[in-house]
XYZ file of C-alpha atoms in Angstrom:
402
model
C 3.618 -4.137 -6.018
C 0.270 -5.500 -5.127
C -2.040 -6.308 -2.576
C -3.950 -9.121 -1.929
C -7.171 -9.323 0.233
C -8.760 -12.227 1.348
C -11.272 -12.822 3.928
C -8.816 -13.231 6.841
C -5.545 -12.299 5.547
C -3.784 -9.121 3.120
C -0.641 -9.665 1.952
C 1.727 -7.451 -0.485
C 3.754 -8.880 -2.907
C 7.002 -6.926 -4.021
C 9.323 -7.503 -6.725
C 13.246 -5.945 -6.520
C 16.134 -6.354 -8.591
C 17.357 -9.071 -5.829
C 13.615 -11.037 -6.796
C 10.365 -10.901 -5.432
C 9.312 -10.947 -1.542
C 5.647 -11.856 0.036
C 4.709 -10.125 3.281
C 1.762 -10.601 5.342
C 0.036 -7.384 6.715
C -1.632 -8.791 10.124
C 0.074 -6.357 12.306
C 0.911 -2.901 12.554
C 4.361 -3.101 14.329
C 5.734 -6.098 12.345
C 6.235 -6.723 9.083
C 6.158 -10.633 8.380
C 7.617 -12.135 5.470
C 6.211 -14.931 4.117
C 8.497 -15.687 1.265
C 11.464 -14.608 -0.204
C 12.965 -15.655 -4.174
C 16.351 -14.895 -5.342
C 16.320 -16.974 -8.253
C 14.913 -14.435 -10.938
C 16.514 -11.102 -11.164
C 14.949 -8.056 -11.761
C 11.147 -8.819 -11.503
C 8.830 -6.041 -12.449
C 5.253 -7.908 -12.160
C 4.812 -10.284 -9.843
C 0.703 -11.451 -9.153
C -0.550 -14.293 -6.637
C -3.353 -15.542 -6.725
C -5.115 -14.707 -3.853
C -3.221 -16.271 -0.600
C -2.132 -19.428 -2.747
C 0.885 -20.241 -3.750
C 0.547 -19.941 -7.583
C 2.575 -16.863 -8.801
C 2.958 -15.448 -12.044
C 6.166 -13.626 -12.700
C 7.779 -11.040 -15.540
C 11.556 -10.216 -15.264
C 12.892 -6.596 -16.767
C 15.429 -9.211 -18.388
C 12.963 -11.238 -20.384
C 9.691 -8.802 -20.193
C 7.893 -10.702 -22.758
C 8.441 -14.025 -21.159
C 5.903 -15.009 -18.291
C 6.459 -17.379 -15.902
C 4.010 -19.427 -13.782
C 5.177 -20.625 -10.457
C 4.528 -22.756 -6.838
C 6.549 -20.700 -4.980
C 6.478 -23.099 -2.037
C 7.515 -25.900 -4.096
C 10.139 -24.268 -5.778
C 8.620 -24.748 -9.177
C 7.891 -23.388 -12.424
C 4.630 -25.000 -13.958
C 5.068 -23.190 -16.928
C 5.618 -20.367 -19.298
C 4.959 -18.654 -22.338
C 6.565 -15.699 -24.246
C 4.088 -13.001 -26.211
C 4.795 -10.543 -29.165
C 5.666 -7.390 -26.925
C 6.562 -6.313 -23.483
C 4.152 -7.256 -20.956
C 2.524 -4.218 -19.058
C 0.224 -5.846 -16.627
C -0.800 -9.505 -15.313
C -4.050 -10.267 -13.341
C -5.885 -13.776 -12.625
C -8.344 -14.981 -10.627
C -9.879 -18.533 -10.070
C -10.949 -18.975 -13.709
C -8.945 -16.554 -15.399
C -5.349 -15.390 -16.355
C -4.886 -11.872 -18.220
C -1.952 -10.351 -20.120
C -2.069 -6.805 -20.783
C 0.253 -5.766 -23.740
C 0.276 -2.207 -24.620
C -2.537 -2.704 -28.010
C -3.512 -6.063 -27.187
C -4.835 -8.442 -24.324
C -4.359 -12.278 -24.063
C -7.021 -14.449 -21.908
C -5.922 -17.594 -20.679
C -7.505 -20.645 -19.178
C -6.162 -21.244 -15.643
C -6.482 -24.302 -15.235
C -4.681 -25.300 -18.639
C -3.151 -21.825 -19.327
C -4.912 -22.041 -23.454
C -5.617 -19.125 -24.958
C -9.077 -18.412 -24.572
C -9.677 -15.453 -26.627
C -7.447 -12.465 -27.717
C -8.338 -8.730 -27.940
C -6.076 -7.007 -30.388
C -6.167 -3.340 -31.084
C -6.751 -2.200 -28.324
C -6.398 1.474 -27.240
C -3.318 2.382 -26.426
C -2.816 1.436 -23.299
C 1.310 2.291 -22.739
C 1.447 1.768 -18.750
C -0.998 -1.326 -18.529
C -3.115 -0.054 -16.037
C -6.736 -0.345 -16.720
C -7.884 -2.461 -19.286
C -6.800 -5.885 -17.763
C -8.485 -5.042 -14.712
C -11.807 -3.839 -16.151
C -11.828 -7.371 -17.846
C -11.725 -9.281 -14.181
C -15.298 -9.382 -14.036
C -16.862 -12.412 -15.584
C -15.974 -12.437 -18.768
C -17.378 -12.700 -22.072
C -17.296 -11.359 -25.798
C -20.566 -8.806 -25.700
C -19.519 -5.774 -24.084
C -22.081 -5.560 -21.295
C -22.375 -1.824 -21.131
C -20.113 1.367 -22.422
C -19.907 4.367 -19.687
C -19.066 7.528 -20.641
C -16.853 7.924 -17.371
C -14.540 10.995 -18.365
C -13.481 13.505 -21.154
C -10.293 12.777 -20.972
C -8.278 9.830 -21.131
C -8.733 6.903 -17.938
C -5.675 6.963 -15.788
C -6.613 4.259 -13.146
C -9.885 2.029 -12.876
C -10.493 0.073 -9.536
C -13.619 -2.313 -8.773
C -14.941 -2.898 -4.846
C -14.749 -6.401 -3.045
C -18.148 -7.205 -4.414
C -17.502 -5.692 -8.077
C -20.870 -3.747 -8.085
C -18.809 -0.414 -7.964
C -16.260 0.959 -10.116
C -13.870 3.586 -9.500
C -12.535 6.094 -12.398
C -9.913 8.610 -12.874
C -8.988 10.600 -15.461
C -5.411 11.535 -16.833
C -6.346 15.126 -15.251
C -6.490 13.530 -11.781
C -8.436 16.097 -10.550
C -12.268 14.272 -10.772
C -13.021 10.879 -9.365
C -16.007 8.733 -10.148
C -17.738 6.063 -8.802
C -20.308 3.984 -11.404
C -22.489 1.089 -10.470
C -21.677 -2.306 -12.110
C -23.715 -3.438 -14.586
C -25.554 -0.583 -14.998
C -23.070 2.380 -15.419
C -24.988 4.955 -13.325
C -23.147 7.384 -12.091
C -23.106 7.130 -7.934
C -20.675 9.510 -6.358
C -18.285 12.495 -7.412
C -15.359 13.768 -5.925
C -12.758 16.397 -6.719
C -9.357 15.402 -5.572
C -7.927 19.316 -6.283
C -8.926 22.242 -8.543
C -5.213 23.530 -8.530
C -3.287 21.403 -10.532
C -3.461 18.360 -12.884
C -1.528 14.920 -10.758
C -1.230 11.443 -12.642
C -3.128 8.809 -10.197
C -1.031 6.359 -9.078
C -3.735 4.102 -7.429
C -7.092 4.060 -6.495
C -8.226 1.295 -3.649
C -11.947 0.658 -2.327
C -12.142 -0.686 1.582
C -13.589 -4.235 1.698
C -16.766 -3.100 2.926
C -17.115 -0.548 -0.121
C -17.454 2.462 2.200
C -14.199 4.048 1.742
C -12.122 5.094 -1.226
C -8.838 6.313 -1.610
C -7.039 8.043 -4.373
C -3.079 8.608 -4.293
C -1.369 10.760 -7.036
C 2.122 12.025 -7.641
C 1.999 14.438 -5.230
C 2.508 14.465 -1.284
C -0.976 14.198 -0.805
C -4.081 10.610 -0.302
C -7.280 11.399 -0.600
C -10.195 9.095 1.005
C -13.295 9.404 0.037
C -17.051 8.383 2.273
C -19.116 6.628 -0.064
C -22.056 7.579 1.757
C -25.089 9.156 0.339
C -26.200 12.895 2.184
C -30.104 12.622 3.019
C -31.543 15.760 2.355
C -32.963 17.974 5.217
C -36.271 19.964 4.649
C -35.273 23.744 3.663
C -35.740 25.960 6.579
C -35.145 29.699 5.970
C -31.729 31.459 6.532
C -31.755 33.467 9.404
C -27.985 35.334 9.149
C -26.815 37.257 6.032
C -24.588 34.167 5.026
C -27.178 32.027 5.242
C -29.402 34.590 2.503
C -25.969 34.248 0.663
C -25.913 30.457 0.245
C -28.844 29.963 -0.494
C -28.505 32.620 -2.937
C -25.588 31.150 -4.482
C -26.732 27.659 -4.440
C -29.843 29.108 -6.445
C -28.369 30.711 -9.125
C -26.240 27.571 -9.952
C -29.279 26.671 -12.350
C -28.302 29.463 -14.657
C -24.620 28.657 -14.311
C -22.142 26.728 -17.173
C -22.856 22.620 -16.207
C -19.416 22.428 -15.592
C -19.581 25.022 -13.022
C -22.964 23.585 -11.447
C -20.717 20.162 -11.057
C -18.062 21.651 -9.120
C -21.072 22.561 -6.552
C -22.351 19.133 -6.534
C -18.893 17.592 -6.498
C -18.194 15.541 -3.236
C -14.439 16.677 -1.188
C -12.000 14.383 0.793
C -13.547 12.536 4.008
C -9.725 11.819 5.165
C -6.659 12.502 3.813
C -2.337 11.456 4.476
C 0.537 13.968 4.147
C 3.175 11.510 2.881
C 6.625 12.395 3.392
C 7.667 12.347 -0.089
C 6.294 13.060 -3.361
C 7.014 11.972 -7.148
C 7.517 8.398 -6.156
C 5.260 5.831 -7.772
C 3.018 4.122 -5.099
C 0.137 1.790 -4.875
C -2.525 2.000 -1.917
C -4.600 -0.458 0.488
C -7.757 0.373 2.660
C -7.569 -2.722 5.129
C -8.807 -2.937 9.192
C -5.561 -4.024 10.789
C -5.696 -5.174 14.742
C -10.014 -3.766 14.394
C -8.785 -0.985 13.098
C -8.922 0.701 9.799
C -5.608 1.410 8.167
C -4.462 3.130 4.921
C -1.694 1.223 3.519
C 1.017 3.305 1.127
C 3.566 1.332 -0.802
C 5.960 3.389 -2.386
C 8.580 3.511 -4.929
C 11.105 4.599 -2.473
C 11.339 0.809 -0.548
C 8.953 1.828 2.159
C 5.611 0.859 3.538
C 3.386 3.568 5.229
C 0.686 2.713 7.779
C -1.408 5.576 8.613
C -4.299 5.139 10.890
C -8.137 6.356 9.825
C -10.664 7.706 11.562
C -13.706 6.247 10.456
C -16.310 8.796 12.187
C -14.386 12.049 11.980
C -12.214 11.784 8.796
C -9.534 14.561 8.922
C -5.681 14.217 8.354
C -4.530 10.647 9.217
C -2.153 9.457 12.068
C 1.183 7.812 10.673
C 1.565 5.114 13.122
C 4.940 2.803 11.650
C 6.740 2.937 8.443
C 8.792 -0.179 7.019
C 11.355 -1.066 4.779
C 10.319 -3.717 2.543
C 13.307 -5.290 3.079
C 11.501 -6.515 6.257
C 13.671 -4.072 8.693
C 11.604 -1.031 10.639
C 13.055 2.120 10.753
C 11.979 5.147 13.388
C 9.354 7.209 12.001
C 11.755 10.623 12.873
C 14.450 9.293 11.014
C 12.571 9.076 7.895
C 10.820 12.439 8.201
C 13.408 14.356 8.945
C 15.338 12.603 5.711
C 12.702 13.589 3.759
C 12.071 16.706 1.750
C 8.511 17.258 2.770
C 9.200 17.725 6.932
C 5.861 17.313 8.993
C 5.406 16.103 12.568
C 3.459 13.617 12.840
C -0.525 14.361 13.720
C -2.094 13.702 17.164
C -4.444 10.893 17.706
C -8.074 11.298 17.913
C -9.441 8.640 19.032
C -6.244 7.235 21.074
C -8.581 4.372 23.433
C -9.239 2.617 19.985
C -5.750 3.005 18.144
C -3.495 2.014 21.288
C -5.650 -1.167 22.707
C -6.308 -2.392 19.881
C 15.036 -21.754 -0.507
C 13.830 -22.109 -4.026
C 15.075 -25.053 -5.773
C 14.035 -25.114 -9.638
C 13.665 -28.520 -11.150
C 14.743 -29.723 -14.493
C 12.563 -29.799 -17.516
C 10.766 -32.732 -17.976
C 8.365 -31.782 -20.746
C 7.458 -29.147 -23.556
C 3.958 -27.122 -23.427
C 1.790 -26.826 -26.343
C 2.086 -23.954 -28.691
C -0.655 -21.543 -29.415
C -1.585 -20.029 -32.470
C -3.013 -17.116 -31.164
C 0.357 -14.955 -30.562
C 1.042 -16.656 -27.128
C 3.755 -19.296 -27.174
C 3.870 -21.451 -24.577
C 7.353 -23.046 -23.376
C 8.650 -25.476 -20.977
C 6.712 -27.178 -18.102
C 8.396 -28.065 -15.391
C 6.100 -29.912 -13.644
C 2.574 -31.592 -13.423
C 0.423 -30.360 -10.705
C -2.835 -32.175 -11.360
C -3.191 -34.823 -8.730
C -2.720 -32.658 -5.726
C -4.362 -29.315 -5.863
C -7.793 -27.923 -5.086
C -9.719 -25.570 -6.726
C -11.630 -24.359 -3.891
C -8.519 -23.937 -1.106
C -6.506 -20.604 -0.681
C -4.034 -22.759 0.178
C -3.348 -24.571 -3.383
C -3.792 -23.238 -6.286
C -6.129 -24.284 -9.450
C -5.193 -27.931 -11.344
C -3.204 -26.829 -14.184
C -3.048 -29.257 -16.656
C -0.537 -28.802 -19.693
C -1.300 -30.201 -23.383
C 1.404 -32.025 -25.048
C -0.022 -32.079 -28.610
C-alpha cells in the first residue's frame, strides 16, 4: 500500500490476495476506484509512476520477479528476475530501484538497463529505507554521511522538495529532521518515553510544514516544523516562574541525554486509531481545502482525519472506508475495535462542514544483463506513443533485443 502525490491528485495503490487497485482520494465522502486488476494474485508490492499508467508489480507467488505493466492498456511491458526476494521498489521519471535484503539494483526507466548495482548493503530485511534514500539524484559518490541515530534506522522520508529528510530509529522514541544535502539537524521531536515502538511510516505534508509518524501503537503523532522565535527573557514574578528558570539553567550541568530531552519538541497534534498492532501507512494531504491525515491499515480500512493547522490537538475522525470500495459507518467500526473511544468534537466546524485486464501474447524477448538482474519476456513495444513529460503516460521504454 502506498500513496502518490501530484500537484492536482492524490491516489492510493493497494495490493491484495486478489490483485491490486488504485483509488483517487479527491473526496472524503467517496473512495473512487480508478482501476482494478484481478489477473495477478497475492500482490505484495505495487508501485505506480506518479499518476501515469506505468506500474511495477511483485507477487508473493513469484517474489523474485518484477513485472512492469501499462495498466490502462492491460499489457505487460517487461519483467525481471533477481537473485533474492524483492523487498521494495521505487521509481521516478528517470530511475527504477529494486531493493533486495543486501543489494540494490538501479535501472534506467527508459530501457530497464541495469545502470548500477550496490552489493553488500547493511542488512535491510524489511526493505524500508535504503530504496527511499536513493530516489534523490543518483551518482556513484557519497554526497554526505549523516549521523542520524545511535540505533539502526527504521524509517526515512523526504519532503516533496527533497530538501528535508526525516529519520527514525528502531527504538522509535525520537524523530529527527535534517537538511539535504548539508545534513544539518533542523528539528528533533520526541514521540514518547514510556516504550519503544516500531515506526510504520513517516510522511511530510506537501508544503513541508507538518510531519506525521505512525507506529504499531494506536497513536499517530503529527509534528509542526516551525522555528519558534526566542523572546527576550523576563524576570519571573511567580514561584513556578522561578522554578522553571532554575530548571532550565541547570540543564547545562546535566548529562547531554537529559539536556537533549528538554530541547526536543512534542507532537503538535495526535490521532487515536481504533486499533493497534496493524501495519499502516500515513499521508498528509489537503482534500476539499481541508488538511487531512490519511491512515491506510492492514485491517483493510482507510481512515480520514481532519487536522486543525492552527490549534492542533486531537484530530477528528471524519470517514473510514473499506478498501474494497465500500464505506462502513464509523460507529460500527469503533464499537468492534479493541480500543473504544468516542469521536472528538470538531474544533473548527465551520471550515470542515463546508468544506478489464487483457494480457497480450509474448512477441519477443528482452535482453539479459550480467549484473544479476535477468530480463524476461517483453510483451509490447510502447516507444512510439509515450511522452515523458505527461502524467497521463509513462516514459518510453525501449527494450533491447541483443
